[in-house]
Coordinates of C-alpha atoms in Angstrom, one line a residue:
X1 CA -19.0 -81.4 110.9
X2 CA -18.4 -83.2 113.8
X3 CA -15.7 -81.2 116.2
X4 CA -13.9 -83.4 118.9
X5 CA -13.3 -81.7 122.3
X6 CA -12.0 -82.5 126.0
X7 CA -8.6 -83.7 123.9
X8 CA -6.3 -85.1 126.3
X9 CA -3.0 -86.6 125.7
X10 CA 0.1 -89.0 127.5
X11 CA -1.4 -91.0 130.3
X12 CA -4.5 -89.3 130.9
X13 CA -5.8 -90.3 127.2
X14 CA -4.6 -93.8 127.6
X15 CA -6.3 -94.3 130.7
X16 CA -9.6 -92.6 129.3
X17 CA -9.3 -94.8 126.6
X18 CA -9.0 -97.9 128.8
X19 CA -12.3 -96.9 131.0
X20 CA -14.0 -96.6 127.7
X21 CA -14.7 -92.5 128.5
X22 CA -12.6 -91.5 125.1
X23 CA -11.5 -92.5 121.8
X24 CA -8.4 -92.0 119.8
X25 CA -8.0 -89.0 118.2
X26 CA -7.6 -89.9 114.2
X27 CA -5.8 -93.1 115.8
X28 CA -3.1 -91.5 117.0
X29 CA -2.1 -90.7 120.7
X30 CA -4.4 -88.0 121.8
X31 CA -7.9 -88.9 123.0
X32 CA -11.1 -87.0 123.3
X33 CA -14.0 -87.4 125.5
X34 CA -16.9 -85.2 123.4
X35 CA -18.2 -84.8 120.5
X36 CA -20.0 -81.1 118.9
X37 CA -22.3 -82.0 116.6
X38 CA -25.0 -80.2 114.7
X39 CA -27.6 -81.4 117.1
X40 CA -25.2 -80.8 120.1
X41 CA -22.6 -82.7 122.2
X42 CA -22.4 -86.1 122.3
X43 CA -20.2 -88.6 124.0
X44 CA -17.2 -89.9 121.6
X45 CA -17.7 -93.4 122.7
X46 CA -21.0 -92.7 121.0
X47 CA -19.2 -92.8 117.5
X48 CA -18.5 -96.0 116.2
X49 CA -14.7 -97.1 115.9
X50 CA -14.2 -96.6 112.5
X51 CA -15.3 -93.2 112.4
X52 CA -13.4 -90.8 110.6
X53 CA -12.5 -88.7 113.7
X54 CA -11.2 -91.8 115.8
X55 CA -9.9 -94.4 112.9
X56 CA -6.3 -94.7 112.5
X57 CA -4.6 -93.2 109.5
X58 CA -3.1 -95.4 107.2
X59 CA 1.0 -94.9 106.5
X60 CA 1.2 -91.8 104.2
X61 CA 4.3 -91.2 101.1
X62 CA 6.1 -94.1 103.7
X63 CA 5.0 -92.4 107.1
X64 CA 3.1 -94.2 109.2
X65 CA 2.5 -90.5 110.8
X66 CA 3.5 -92.2 114.4
X67 CA 5.2 -88.8 115.3
X68 CA 5.0 -85.3 113.4
X69 CA 6.8 -85.6 110.2
X70 CA 8.2 -82.2 109.7
X71 CA 8.7 -80.8 106.1
X72 CA 10.9 -78.2 105.3
X73 CA 10.3 -75.5 102.7
X74 CA 12.4 -74.1 99.8
X75 CA 11.7 -71.8 97.9
X76 CA 13.5 -71.3 94.6
X77 CA 12.2 -67.8 94.1
X78 CA 12.9 -64.6 93.3
X79 CA 10.2 -63.1 95.0
X80 CA 8.9 -65.4 98.0
X81 CA 7.2 -63.5 101.0
X82 CA 9.0 -65.6 103.4
X83 CA 12.7 -65.7 102.7
X84 CA 12.9 -63.0 99.6
X85 CA 14.8 -65.1 97.2
X86 CA 17.6 -66.4 99.3
X87 CA 17.6 -69.3 97.6
X88 CA 16.1 -68.1 94.1
X89 CA 19.6 -69.7 92.7
X90 CA 19.8 -74.1 91.9
X91 CA 22.9 -74.0 93.9
X92 CA 21.5 -71.9 96.7
X93 CA 18.2 -74.0 97.0
X94 CA 20.3 -77.5 96.9
X95 CA 22.3 -76.1 99.6
X96 CA 19.4 -74.7 101.6
X97 CA 17.7 -78.4 101.1
X98 CA 20.9 -80.8 102.4
X99 CA 21.0 -78.0 105.5
X100 CA 17.0 -78.9 106.3
X101 CA 17.5 -82.4 105.7
X102 CA 20.7 -82.1 108.4
X103 CA 18.4 -79.9 110.6
X104 CA 15.7 -82.8 111.0
X105 CA 13.4 -82.2 107.8
X106 CA 12.1 -85.6 107.0
X107 CA 10.7 -83.8 103.6
X108 CA 11.6 -81.2 101.3
X109 CA 8.8 -79.4 100.0
X110 CA 10.5 -77.5 96.5
X111 CA 8.7 -75.0 95.1
X112 CA 9.6 -72.4 92.2
X113 CA 6.3 -70.2 92.0
X114 CA 5.4 -67.9 94.5
X115 CA 1.4 -67.8 95.8
X116 CA 1.8 -65.4 98.7
X117 CA -1.1 -63.0 98.1
X118 CA -0.8 -60.3 95.3
X119 CA 1.6 -62.7 93.3
X120 CA 2.1 -62.9 89.5
X121 CA 1.8 -66.4 88.0
X122 CA 4.8 -67.6 86.5
X123 CA 5.3 -69.5 83.3
X124 CA 5.0 -73.1 83.3
X125 CA 8.5 -73.4 81.4
X126 CA 10.2 -70.9 84.0
X127 CA 9.1 -72.7 87.2
X128 CA 10.1 -76.2 85.6
X129 CA 13.7 -74.9 84.6
X130 CA 13.6 -73.5 88.6
X131 CA 12.5 -76.7 90.5
X132 CA 13.9 -79.5 88.4
X133 CA 17.6 -79.3 88.7
X134 CA 16.7 -78.9 92.4
X135 CA 14.2 -82.0 92.5
X136 CA 17.1 -84.0 90.6
X137 CA 20.1 -83.5 92.8
X138 CA 18.4 -83.9 96.0
X139 CA 16.4 -86.8 95.2
X140 CA 19.7 -88.2 94.2
X141 CA 20.8 -87.9 97.4
X142 CA 18.0 -89.7 99.2
X143 CA 15.7 -87.1 100.0
X144 CA 12.2 -87.0 100.1
X145 CA 11.2 -84.5 97.7
X146 CA 7.2 -83.1 97.5
X147 CA 6.4 -81.0 94.5
X148 CA 4.8 -77.4 95.5
X149 CA 2.9 -76.9 92.5
X150 CA -0.3 -75.8 91.0
X151 CA 0.3 -76.7 87.1
X152 CA 0.3 -80.2 85.8
X153 CA 3.3 -79.9 83.3
X154 CA 5.5 -79.0 86.3
X155 CA 3.6 -81.8 88.4
X156 CA 4.6 -84.6 85.1
X157 CA 8.5 -83.1 85.2
X158 CA 9.1 -82.8 88.6
X159 CA 8.1 -86.8 89.2
X160 CA 10.5 -87.8 86.4
X161 CA 13.4 -85.9 88.4
X162 CA 12.2 -87.9 91.6
X163 CA 9.7 -86.0 93.4
X164 CA 7.3 -88.5 95.6
X165 CA 4.3 -85.9 96.7
X166 CA 2.5 -83.8 95.3
X167 CA 1.5 -80.5 96.8
X168 CA -1.1 -78.4 95.2
X169 CA -2.3 -75.4 96.8
X170 CA -5.7 -75.4 94.4
X171 CA -6.3 -79.0 95.9
X172 CA -5.6 -80.0 92.3
X173 CA -8.5 -77.4 91.0
X174 CA -6.3 -74.9 89.2
X175 CA -5.3 -77.1 86.2
X176 CA -7.9 -78.8 84.2
X177 CA -5.2 -81.9 83.8
X178 CA -3.7 -81.7 87.3
X179 CA -6.1 -84.6 88.6
X180 CA -4.9 -86.9 85.9
X181 CA -1.3 -86.1 85.6
X182 CA -1.7 -86.7 89.8
X183 CA -3.1 -89.9 89.5
X184 CA -0.9 -91.4 86.4
X185 CA 1.7 -90.6 88.7
X186 CA 0.5 -92.5 91.4
X187 CA 1.9 -90.1 94.2
X188 CA 0.7 -89.2 97.7
X189 CA -1.0 -85.6 96.8
X190 CA -1.8 -82.8 99.4
X191 CA -5.0 -81.3 98.3
X192 CA -4.9 -77.6 100.4
X193 CA -7.9 -75.3 100.4
X194 CA -8.1 -71.5 98.6
X195 CA -10.6 -68.7 98.2
X196 CA -9.4 -67.3 94.7
X197 CA -6.2 -67.0 93.3
X198 CA -3.2 -65.7 94.7
X199 CA -3.6 -62.4 93.3
X200 CA -7.2 -61.6 94.9
X201 CA -7.5 -64.0 97.4
X202 CA -7.0 -61.4 100.0
X203 CA -9.3 -59.1 98.4
X204 CA -12.2 -59.2 101.4
X205 CA -13.0 -63.0 101.8
X206 CA -15.8 -64.0 103.3
X207 CA -17.2 -67.2 104.6
X208 CA -20.7 -67.7 106.9
X209 CA -18.7 -70.7 108.7
X210 CA -15.0 -70.8 107.6
X211 CA -14.4 -73.9 109.1
X212 CA -17.1 -76.0 107.9
X213 CA -17.1 -74.4 104.4
X214 CA -13.2 -75.7 104.2
X215 CA -14.4 -78.8 105.8
X216 CA -16.4 -79.2 102.4
X217 CA -14.8 -77.7 99.7
X218 CA -12.0 -80.3 101.2
X219 CA -14.6 -82.9 101.3
X220 CA -15.5 -82.5 97.4
X221 CA -11.8 -82.7 96.6
X222 CA -10.8 -85.8 97.8
X223 CA -13.8 -86.9 96.3
X224 CA -13.3 -85.7 93.2
X225 CA -9.6 -87.3 93.4
X226 CA -10.7 -90.7 94.3
X227 CA -13.0 -90.2 91.3
X228 CA -9.8 -89.5 89.6
X229 CA -7.9 -92.8 90.7
X230 CA -6.1 -91.4 93.2
X231 CA -6.3 -93.5 96.5
X232 CA -7.6 -92.1 99.3
X233 CA -4.7 -93.3 101.4
X234 CA -2.8 -91.5 99.0
X235 CA -4.3 -88.1 100.4
X236 CA -3.3 -85.7 102.7
X237 CA -5.1 -82.3 103.5
X238 CA -4.2 -79.1 104.3
X239 CA -6.8 -76.1 105.5
X240 CA -4.8 -73.5 104.0
X241 CA -4.3 -70.9 106.5
X242 CA -3.6 -67.5 104.8
X243 CA -5.2 -68.5 101.5
X244 CA -8.2 -66.5 101.0
X245 CA -8.7 -65.8 104.6
X246 CA -8.5 -63.0 107.0
X247 CA -7.6 -63.0 110.6
X248 CA -10.4 -63.9 111.9
X249 CA -11.0 -66.7 109.5
X250 CA -7.6 -68.1 110.8
X251 CA -7.7 -68.2 114.0
X252 CA -11.0 -69.5 113.9
X253 CA -9.7 -72.8 111.5
X254 CA -6.9 -73.0 114.2
X255 CA -8.9 -72.9 116.7
X256 CA -11.2 -75.8 115.3
X257 CA -8.4 -77.4 113.3
X258 CA -9.4 -80.9 115.0
X259 CA -13.0 -81.0 113.0
X260 CA -10.9 -81.3 110.2
X261 CA -9.9 -85.3 111.4
X262 CA -13.6 -85.8 110.3
X263 CA -12.4 -86.2 106.6
X264 CA -10.4 -89.1 107.4
X265 CA -7.2 -87.8 106.0
X266 CA -3.6 -87.0 107.4
X267 CA -3.5 -83.5 108.4
X268 CA -0.8 -80.8 107.2
X269 CA -0.5 -77.7 108.3
X270 CA 1.7 -74.7 107.0
X271 CA 1.7 -71.6 109.2
X272 CA 5.2 -70.9 109.4
X273 CA 6.3 -67.2 109.3
X274 CA 2.5 -66.1 107.6
X275 CA 1.1 -62.9 108.3
X276 CA -1.6 -63.6 110.7
X277 CA 1.1 -64.0 113.3
X278 CA 2.5 -60.5 113.0
X279 CA -0.9 -59.1 112.7
X280 CA -1.9 -60.9 116.2
X281 CA 1.4 -59.9 117.5
X282 CA 4.0 -56.4 116.9
X283 CA 3.9 -56.5 113.0
X284 CA 6.9 -58.5 112.9
X285 CA 8.7 -59.1 109.5
X286 CA 8.7 -62.8 108.0
X287 CA 12.0 -63.7 109.2
X288 CA 10.9 -62.6 112.7
X289 CA 8.1 -64.9 113.2
X290 CA 9.4 -68.2 114.9
X291 CA 8.3 -68.2 117.9
X292 CA 4.6 -67.2 116.5
X293 CA 5.3 -70.1 113.7
X294 CA 6.1 -72.8 116.7
X295 CA 3.5 -71.6 119.1
X296 CA 0.6 -72.2 116.2
X297 CA 2.1 -75.4 114.7
X298 CA 2.5 -76.9 118.6
X299 CA -1.3 -75.9 118.8
X300 CA -2.2 -77.6 116.0
X301 CA 0.1 -80.7 117.2
X302 CA -2.3 -80.4 120.1
X303 CA -5.2 -81.3 118.0
X304 CA -3.7 -84.2 115.9
X305 CA -1.8 -82.9 112.8
X306 CA 0.1 -85.5 111.2
X307 CA 2.7 -83.2 109.2
X308 CA 4.2 -79.1 110.1
X309 CA 5.1 -77.5 106.8
X310 CA 7.7 -75.2 108.0
X311 CA 10.8 -73.0 107.3
X312 CA 12.8 -73.0 110.1
X313 CA 13.4 -77.0 110.8
X314 CA 15.9 -76.7 113.3
X315 CA 14.1 -74.6 115.9
X316 CA 11.1 -76.3 115.1
X317 CA 12.0 -80.0 115.5
X318 CA 13.9 -78.8 119.1
X319 CA 10.4 -77.6 120.2
X320 CA 8.2 -80.8 118.5
X321 CA 10.6 -83.2 120.9
X322 CA 10.2 -80.8 123.5
X323 CA 6.2 -80.9 123.2
X324 CA 6.2 -84.7 122.8
X325 CA 8.2 -85.6 125.8
X326 CA 6.5 -83.0 128.1
X327 CA 2.7 -84.5 126.7
X328 CA 4.0 -88.3 126.9
X329 CA 5.1 -87.7 131.0

């Protein structure tokens, strides 16, 4: 695993690239001048131009990734950790989706099963009944819909209803049919890292080097997806903050986010309202973690993240607009 260091933005990035002192980070507006390797530090310019850390990313799900993409969360569940079932009914979920689009969401991520720590599994039939009416209504209005599920039958039903992205917290490993179904739909996918199952994942998770292990696990899942017929340019990755990771693991992953660009795929980050924010602050309830969510999201944008999965779309859109302006000034 290689980790970009000394990341630059704005005119400093452009000047360093033009002077032959830096490489673009994942083909975007940021640049890096050093690389941490297992053998020690090397200059970024020692990397070939087609190295995954620096090569441009292909468009994904219709987005050219030239700016941060905002994925708004719509939980059609009675037991979500973040909103306590505020949008468990279809009408409420549809209205919430429309509101997120008005606030600036590019994608709506619709889920019908909570995967919070300790969550009980939901029957597939129940999950389908929750999400399909919401997907069908919002897709008919032109929304780009992502289905947040770990079940192949839900992926298939959602794609028929109009979903255009599959977002699986198990990276298509939780259901033996997921890889083949996802490949057959032809849809872009998000492969997320998880250690264990939602019911048990937060029971003393252990790693030697969490970032390296997440990197290697995601690399293997990318290979499995490609072998199943999912083109590499259809794959985005998510390190799975809070999924089988304690506070130290989450902080380490977030501090070294840029290393995941070595996988060569667009990078999605989901930190919105998660427990580690309260652990670093004053123990706030999920709805009172907006500031910490945005602070973390902007930190990952500074390491080249492409997609932010968030509950609080309006606040995030505003923060990103200001961050972009200041980075380019």
